[in-house]
């Protein structure tokens, strides 16, 4: 589907962003391992979290809808069974990587597959530690299909994360949940912490690193999860509202877990007018209503340490940089090349389309921004990547003539109502 986006002079309104994708995946997977029924409130209707539900069903877990809630009837981590067919993780890297830890730990036989994009993404990062634990895995060229053979139990490992990745951290810790001895993960650069927080894992700090433990005595809570609004989805509106004049957007009940909110501080350093109102705790996650008003932005240089906590927001942050006064730069972001598409390349192509003054490096971008930049509308490719499509749509609202967004339906991977919400704030 090609979506037409018309230029906007200002944006106004209140948007309820979809519920958090990272927490949704985890709540469903953890509930599937628990011995009892968990209730999940505000479970995302986006494609990726729905994929996780269909995957756990294939492992023998009963998933039920109760009005708006999802009920997951777990029978304990050792009751999972080998699926009858390949388990399709769709477009979701989080599903594939976290589920791999569970399947290897449970010692069941399964083959994980995915869509065209997921079949191209490296799984080496998770295959290596799972093999160190004793899992028998076949994956040609370290990409899916990944076949897991049955095993009689993995051994515990002490694993220092070679990259700041919450998916990798979670995969190893989930595999560790099935073994007698403690599996230990050492994290030197912080990545999102939902796994250790939701599972209440044993943790300590040592020599500036976070050490996280899991084993079979780790109790998996049977609980009601209430999922907050997705901060990563909110970021599109934070940027859109900042770069348009006479604009005010309110985003109620958005998760503000500090391992996710780097972009908030980055935008504020750029001069954005963003207020967190009514801060409160919902379940185990802090949330707030976020109010954003137009503000003149100035260029910024990000430090490589900031990148892991804003990795999903870098595409839309690039759009903010384009409309900020002066030079902006980030590097240390080569992980962007391993997302749903090569996001550095995709953003560079988007910038080319509007004749932006920029430079692409192996692991970053330098952009010469201008608040008065009013490019002509364009036809934007998306590489079937939801975050690229939404970034292009926000950029398109700043163009002088209408633009087209290719494959616009891919926004449903994380944000099914994105274009309806855009129409609402344009009106
Ligand atoms: C996620 C972790 C991040 C992020 C992805 C969701 C998660 O990936 O990009 O969208 O829920 O754990 P990495 O951990 O590979 O950086």
Coordinates of C-alpha atoms and ligand atoms in Angstrom, one line a residue:
X1 CA 0.0 0.0 0.0
X2 CA 1.3 3.5 -0.9
X3 CA 0.3 6.2 1.5
X4 CA 0.0 9.8 0.5
X5 CA 1.1 12.3 3.1
X6 CA 0.3 15.9 2.7
X7 CA 2.4 18.7 4.2
X8 CA 1.3 20.0 7.6
X9 CA 1.6 23.5 9.0
X10 CA 1.0 22.4 12.7
X11 CA -0.1 19.4 14.7
X12 CA -2.5 19.2 17.6
X13 CA -4.1 16.6 19.8
X14 CA -3.9 13.7 22.1
X15 CA -2.6 10.3 21.0
X16 CA -2.8 7.0 22.8
X17 CA 0.3 5.3 21.6
X18 CA 0.2 1.4 21.2
X19 CA 1.3 -0.7 24.1
X20 CA 5.0 -1.5 24.6
X21 CA 6.2 -4.1 22.2
X22 CA 9.3 -5.2 24.3
X23 CA 7.2 -5.6 27.4
X24 CA 4.4 -7.4 25.5
X25 CA 6.8 -10.1 24.1
X26 CA 8.3 -10.6 27.5
X27 CA 5.0 -10.8 29.5
X28 CA 3.6 -13.4 27.0
X29 CA 6.8 -15.5 27.1
X30 CA 7.3 -15.3 30.9
X31 CA 3.6 -16.1 31.5
X32 CA 4.1 -19.2 29.2
X33 CA 6.9 -20.4 31.5
X34 CA 4.9 -19.7 34.8
X35 CA 3.0 -22.4 36.5
X36 CA -0.5 -20.8 36.5
X37 CA -2.6 -18.2 34.7
X38 CA -1.3 -14.7 34.1
X39 CA -3.5 -11.9 32.8
X40 CA -2.0 -9.3 30.5
X41 CA -3.8 -6.0 30.2
X42 CA -3.3 -3.7 27.2
X43 CA -1.5 -6.3 25.1
X44 CA -0.5 -4.8 21.8
X45 CA -2.5 -5.6 18.7
X46 CA 0.6 -5.0 16.6
X47 CA 1.9 -7.8 14.4
X48 CA 5.1 -8.6 16.3
X49 CA 3.5 -9.2 19.8
X50 CA 0.7 -11.2 18.1
X51 CA 3.4 -13.4 16.5
X52 CA 4.7 -14.2 20.0
X53 CA 1.3 -15.4 21.1
X54 CA 1.0 -17.7 18.1
X55 CA 4.5 -19.1 18.8
X56 CA 3.8 -19.9 22.4
X57 CA 0.6 -21.6 21.4
X58 CA 2.7 -23.9 19.2
X59 CA 4.7 -24.9 22.3
X60 CA 1.5 -26.2 23.9
X61 CA 0.6 -23.1 25.9
X62 CA -3.1 -22.2 26.1
X63 CA -3.7 -18.5 25.2
X64 CA -7.2 -17.1 25.7
X65 CA -8.7 -13.7 25.0
X66 CA -10.9 -12.3 27.9
X67 CA -12.5 -9.1 26.5
X68 CA -9.5 -6.8 26.0
X69 CA -7.2 -8.9 28.1
X70 CA -5.0 -11.8 27.2
X71 CA -5.0 -14.8 29.6
X72 CA -2.0 -17.2 29.4
X73 CA -2.4 -20.5 31.1
X74 CA 1.2 -21.6 31.8
X75 CA 2.0 -25.1 33.0
X76 CA 5.5 -24.4 34.1
X77 CA 8.7 -24.1 32.2
X78 CA 9.3 -27.9 32.0
X79 CA 5.8 -28.5 30.4
X80 CA 6.6 -27.0 27.0
X81 CA 6.4 -29.4 24.2
X82 CA 8.0 -29.7 20.7
X83 CA 5.8 -28.0 18.1
X84 CA 4.3 -30.1 15.3
X85 CA 5.3 -27.5 12.6
X86 CA 7.9 -24.8 12.1
X87 CA 7.5 -21.9 14.4
X88 CA 7.1 -18.7 12.4
X89 CA 8.5 -15.6 14.2
X90 CA 7.3 -13.4 11.3
X91 CA 9.3 -10.1 11.3
X92 CA 10.1 -10.2 15.0
X93 CA 13.8 -10.5 16.0
X94 CA 12.8 -10.3 19.7
X95 CA 10.5 -13.2 19.4
X96 CA 13.1 -15.3 17.6
X97 CA 16.0 -14.5 19.9
X98 CA 14.1 -14.8 23.2
X99 CA 12.3 -17.9 22.1
X100 CA 15.6 -19.5 21.0
X101 CA 16.8 -19.3 24.7
X102 CA 13.5 -20.9 25.9
X103 CA 13.6 -23.7 23.3
X104 CA 17.2 -24.5 23.9
X105 CA 16.8 -24.4 27.7
X106 CA 13.6 -26.5 27.6
X107 CA 15.6 -29.0 25.5
X108 CA 12.7 -29.4 23.0
X109 CA 13.1 -29.9 19.2
X110 CA 11.9 -27.0 17.1
X111 CA 12.6 -25.1 13.9
X112 CA 12.3 -21.3 14.0
X113 CA 11.6 -19.5 10.7
X114 CA 10.6 -15.9 9.9
X115 CA 9.7 -13.5 7.1
X116 CA 12.1 -12.4 4.3
X117 CA 13.7 -9.7 6.5
X118 CA 14.1 -11.9 9.6
X119 CA 15.7 -14.7 7.5
X120 CA 18.5 -12.3 6.6
X121 CA 19.3 -11.2 10.2
X122 CA 22.3 -12.7 11.9
X123 CA 21.5 -15.2 14.7
X124 CA 25.2 -15.8 15.4
X125 CA 25.1 -13.7 18.5
X126 CA 22.6 -16.1 20.2
X127 CA 23.7 -19.3 18.5
X128 CA 27.3 -18.9 20.0
X129 CA 26.4 -18.8 23.7
X130 CA 23.6 -21.4 23.3
X131 CA 26.1 -23.7 21.8
X132 CA 28.5 -22.9 24.6
X133 CA 25.7 -24.1 26.9
X134 CA 25.5 -27.4 25.0
X135 CA 22.6 -26.7 22.6
X136 CA 22.7 -28.6 19.4
X137 CA 21.7 -26.2 16.7
X138 CA 21.8 -26.2 12.9
X139 CA 21.5 -22.8 11.1
X140 CA 23.2 -22.4 7.8
X141 CA 25.2 -19.2 7.7
X142 CA 24.0 -18.4 11.2
X143 CA 20.6 -17.2 9.9
X144 CA 17.2 -18.8 10.4
X145 CA 15.8 -21.4 9.8
X146 CA 17.3 -22.4 13.1
X147 CA 16.8 -26.0 14.0
X148 CA 17.2 -27.0 17.7
X149 CA 17.6 -30.7 18.5
X150 CA 16.3 -32.2 21.7
X151 CA 18.8 -32.0 24.6
X152 CA 19.0 -33.4 28.2
X153 CA 19.7 -30.1 29.8
X154 CA 22.2 -27.3 29.2
X155 CA 25.1 -26.3 31.3
X156 CA 25.4 -23.0 33.0
X157 CA 27.8 -20.4 31.5
X158 CA 29.3 -17.1 32.6
X159 CA 28.8 -14.8 29.6
X160 CA 30.0 -11.3 29.1
X161 CA 27.9 -9.6 26.5
X162 CA 30.1 -8.8 23.5
X163 CA 27.4 -6.3 22.2
X164 CA 24.9 -4.2 24.1
X165 CA 21.8 -6.1 23.2
X166 CA 18.8 -6.8 25.4
X167 CA 17.7 -9.6 23.0
X168 CA 21.0 -11.4 23.5
X169 CA 21.0 -10.8 27.3
X170 CA 17.5 -12.1 27.5
X171 CA 18.1 -15.2 25.3
X172 CA 21.0 -16.4 27.6
X173 CA 19.1 -15.6 30.8
X174 CA 16.0 -17.4 29.6
X175 CA 18.1 -20.5 28.6
X176 CA 19.7 -20.3 32.1
X177 CA 16.2 -20.6 33.8
X178 CA 16.2 -24.3 33.0
X179 CA 19.6 -25.3 34.6
X180 CA 20.5 -26.1 38.2
X181 CA 23.6 -24.0 38.3
X182 CA 23.4 -20.2 37.9
X183 CA 23.9 -18.8 34.4
X184 CA 25.6 -15.5 34.7
X185 CA 25.4 -12.6 32.3
X186 CA 27.8 -9.6 32.6
X187 CA 26.6 -6.4 31.1
X188 CA 29.0 -3.5 30.8
X189 CA 26.8 -1.2 28.6
X190 CA 23.2 -0.9 29.7
X191 CA 20.5 -2.1 27.4
X192 CA 16.7 -2.3 28.1
X193 CA 16.2 -4.0 31.5
X194 CA 12.7 -5.5 31.2
X195 CA 13.7 -9.1 31.4
X196 CA 15.6 -8.8 34.6
X197 CA 13.1 -6.5 36.2
X198 CA 9.9 -8.4 35.2
X199 CA 11.5 -11.8 36.3
X200 CA 13.0 -10.1 39.4
X201 CA 16.3 -11.8 38.6
X202 CA 19.1 -11.9 41.1
X203 CA 21.5 -9.0 40.2
X204 CA 24.6 -7.2 41.5
X205 CA 27.0 -4.5 40.5
X206 CA 30.7 -5.3 40.2
X207 CA 33.4 -3.1 38.7
X208 CA 30.9 -0.9 36.9
X209 CA 29.2 -3.9 35.3
X210 CA 25.8 -5.4 36.0
X211 CA 25.8 -9.1 36.8
X212 CA 22.6 -11.0 36.3
X213 CA 21.8 -14.5 37.3
X214 CA 19.2 -17.1 36.4
X215 CA 18.6 -20.8 37.2
X216 CA 15.8 -23.3 37.7
X217 CA 15.1 -22.0 41.2
X218 CA 14.2 -18.6 39.8
X219 CA 10.5 -18.2 40.5
X220 CA 8.6 -17.0 37.5
X221 CA 5.8 -14.8 38.8
X222 CA 2.2 -15.5 38.1
X223 CA 0.8 -12.0 37.8
X224 CA -1.3 -9.4 36.1
X225 CA 0.8 -7.5 33.7
X226 CA -0.4 -4.0 32.7
X227 CA 1.5 -2.9 29.7
X228 CA 2.4 0.9 29.3
X229 CA 2.3 2.9 26.1
X230 CA 5.4 2.3 24.0
X231 CA 8.1 4.9 24.5
X232 CA 9.6 4.0 21.1
X233 CA 6.2 4.8 19.4
X234 CA 5.9 8.0 21.4
X235 CA 9.3 9.1 20.0
X236 CA 7.7 9.7 16.6
X237 CA 5.3 12.2 18.0
X238 CA 8.0 13.8 20.2
X239 CA 10.0 14.7 17.1
X240 CA 6.9 15.5 15.0
X241 CA 5.6 18.0 17.6
X242 CA 9.0 19.5 18.2
X243 CA 9.7 20.3 14.5
X244 CA 6.3 21.8 13.6
X245 CA 5.4 25.3 14.6
X246 CA 2.3 26.1 16.8
X247 CA 2.1 22.5 17.9
X248 CA 1.1 20.7 21.1
X249 CA 0.7 16.9 21.4
X250 CA -0.1 15.0 24.5
X251 CA 0.7 11.3 24.9
X252 CA -1.0 9.7 27.9
X253 CA 0.3 6.7 29.9
X254 CA 3.7 6.2 28.2
X255 CA 6.4 3.9 29.8
X256 CA 9.4 5.9 31.0
X257 CA 11.7 3.2 32.1
X258 CA 15.1 4.8 32.2
X259 CA 16.7 2.1 30.1
X260 CA 14.5 3.3 27.2
X261 CA 14.3 7.0 27.5
X262 CA 17.6 8.3 26.2
X263 CA 15.9 10.0 23.3
X264 CA 13.9 12.2 25.7
X265 CA 17.1 13.6 27.2
X266 CA 18.7 13.9 23.8
X267 CA 15.8 15.9 22.4
X268 CA 15.8 18.1 25.5
X269 CA 19.5 18.8 25.0
X270 CA 18.6 19.8 21.5
X271 CA 16.1 22.3 22.9
X272 CA 12.8 20.3 22.8
X273 CA 9.9 21.4 25.0
X274 CA 8.9 18.0 26.5
X275 CA 7.2 17.7 29.9
X276 CA 6.5 14.5 31.8
X277 CA 3.3 15.0 33.7
X278 CA 1.5 12.9 36.3
X279 CA 4.4 10.5 36.8
X280 CA 3.3 7.2 38.4
X281 CA 4.0 3.5 38.6
X282 CA 1.9 1.0 36.8
X283 CA 2.6 -2.6 37.6
X284 CA 6.4 -2.6 37.8
X285 CA 7.0 0.1 35.2
X286 CA 7.1 3.9 35.6
X287 CA 4.7 5.8 33.3
X288 CA 3.9 9.5 32.6
X289 CA 1.7 11.6 30.4
X290 CA 4.1 13.3 27.9
X291 CA 3.3 16.8 26.6
X292 CA 5.4 18.1 23.7
X293 CA 5.3 21.7 22.3
X294 CA 7.1 23.1 19.2
X295 CA 10.6 24.3 20.0
X296 CA 13.6 25.4 18.0
X297 CA 16.1 22.5 18.0
X298 CA 19.9 22.8 17.7
X299 CA 22.3 20.2 16.4
X300 CA 23.8 17.6 18.8
X301 CA 26.6 15.1 19.0
X302 CA 25.7 11.8 20.6
X303 CA 28.3 9.7 22.5
X304 CA 28.5 6.0 21.5
X305 CA 27.5 5.1 25.0
X306 CA 24.1 6.7 24.5
X307 CA 23.3 4.6 21.4
X308 CA 22.0 1.3 23.0
X309 CA 19.3 3.2 24.9
X310 CA 18.0 5.0 21.8
X311 CA 18.8 2.4 19.1
X312 CA 15.2 2.1 18.0
X313 CA 14.7 5.9 18.0
X314 CA 17.7 6.8 15.9
X315 CA 15.7 6.8 12.6
X316 CA 13.3 9.4 13.9
X317 CA 16.1 11.3 15.7
X318 CA 17.7 11.6 12.3
X319 CA 14.6 13.5 11.2
X320 CA 14.9 15.8 14.2
X321 CA 18.6 16.4 13.4
X322 CA 17.6 17.4 9.8
X323 CA 15.4 20.3 11.2
X324 CA 17.9 21.3 13.9
X325 CA 20.2 24.3 13.6
X326 CA 23.7 23.3 12.7
X327 CA 25.6 20.0 12.7
X328 CA 24.5 16.8 14.4
X329 CA 26.5 13.6 14.5
X330 CA 26.4 10.1 15.9
X331 CA 28.6 7.0 15.5
X332 CA 29.0 3.7 17.3
X333 CA 25.7 2.7 15.8
X334 CA 26.7 -0.2 13.5
X335 CA 23.9 -2.3 15.2
X336 CA 21.5 -0.2 13.1
X337 CA 22.7 -2.2 10.1
X338 CA 21.4 -5.4 11.7
X339 CA 17.8 -4.3 12.4
X340 CA 14.6 -5.1 10.3
X341 CA 16.6 -3.5 7.5
X342 CA 20.0 -1.8 7.3
X343 CA 18.6 1.3 9.0
X344 CA 21.7 3.5 8.4
X345 CA 21.5 2.9 4.7
X346 CA 17.7 3.4 4.7
X347 CA 18.0 6.7 6.5
X348 CA 20.8 7.8 4.2
X349 CA 18.6 7.0 1.2
X350 CA 15.7 9.0 2.8
X351 CA 18.0 12.0 3.3
X352 CA 19.2 11.7 -0.3
X353 CA 15.6 11.9 -1.5
X354 CA 15.2 15.3 0.1
X355 CA 18.6 16.6 -0.9
X356 CA 19.8 16.9 2.7
X357 CA 23.3 17.9 3.5
X358 CA 24.7 14.8 5.2
X359 CA 27.4 12.2 5.3
X360 CA 27.0 8.5 5.9
X361 CA 29.7 6.6 7.8
X362 CA 30.2 2.9 8.5
X363 CA 28.6 3.3 12.0
X364 CA 26.9 6.7 12.0
X365 CA 25.7 9.8 10.3
X366 CA 26.6 13.5 10.2
X367 CA 23.8 15.8 9.3
X368 CA 23.9 19.6 8.6
X369 CA 20.4 20.6 9.8
X370 CA 18.4 23.7 9.2
X371 CA 15.1 24.7 10.9
X372 CA 13.9 26.4 7.8
X373 CA 14.5 23.4 5.5
X374 CA 11.4 22.8 3.4
X375 CA 12.2 20.0 0.9
X376 CA 10.0 19.0 -1.9
X377 CA 7.8 15.9 -1.3
X378 CA 9.2 12.6 -2.5
X379 CA 8.5 8.9 -2.9
X380 CA 10.0 7.2 0.2
X381 CA 11.1 3.6 0.2
X382 CA 10.6 1.8 3.5
X383 CA 12.4 -1.6 3.0
X384 CA 9.3 -3.0 4.7
X385 CA 10.7 -1.6 8.0
X386 CA 8.0 -0.1 10.3
X387 CA 10.4 2.5 11.9
X388 CA 11.7 3.7 8.6
X389 CA 8.1 4.1 7.3
X390 CA 7.0 6.2 10.3
X391 CA 10.2 8.3 10.2
X392 CA 9.5 9.0 6.5
X393 CA 5.9 9.9 7.2
X394 CA 7.0 12.5 9.8
X395 CA 9.6 13.9 7.4
X396 CA 6.9 14.0 4.7
X397 CA 4.7 16.3 6.9
X398 CA 7.5 18.9 6.7
X399 CA 7.8 18.8 2.9
X400 CA 6.3 21.5 0.7
X401 CA 4.4 19.1 -1.6
X402 CA 2.8 15.7 -1.0
X403 CA 4.9 12.6 -0.6
X404 CA 4.2 8.9 -0.9
X405 CA 5.3 6.2 1.5
X406 CA 5.9 2.8 0.0
X407 CA 4.7 -0.4 1.8
X408 CA 3.0 1.8 4.4
X409 CA 1.2 -1.2 5.9
X410 CA 4.5 -2.3 7.5
X411 CA 3.8 0.2 10.3
X412 CA 1.4 -2.5 11.7
X413 CA 4.5 -4.4 12.9
X414 CA 4.6 -2.1 15.9
X415 CA 1.9 0.6 15.4
X416 CA -1.2 -0.5 13.5
X417 CA -3.0 2.9 14.0
X418 CA -0.1 5.1 13.1
X419 CA -1.7 6.7 10.0
X420 CA -5.0 7.2 11.7
X421 CA -3.2 9.0 14.6
X422 CA -1.3 11.1 12.1
X423 CA -4.6 12.1 10.4
X424 CA -6.1 13.0 13.8
X425 CA -3.3 15.4 14.8
X426 CA -3.2 16.9 11.3
X427 CA -6.9 17.7 11.5
Ligands
LIG1 C1 14.6 -5.2 21.8 C2 15.9 -4.9 21.9 C3 16.6 -4.1 20.8 C4 15.6 -3.4 20.0 C5 14.4 -4.2 19.6 C6 13.7 -4.7 20.8 C7 14.0 -6.0 22.9 O1 17.4 -5.0 20.0 O2 16.3 -2.9 18.8 O3 13.5 -3.4 18.8 O4 12.8 -6.0 23.1 O5 14.8 -6.7 23.6 P1 18.9 -5.5 20.5 O6 18.8 -6.0 21.8 O7 19.3 -6.5 19.5 O8 19.7 -4.2 20.4

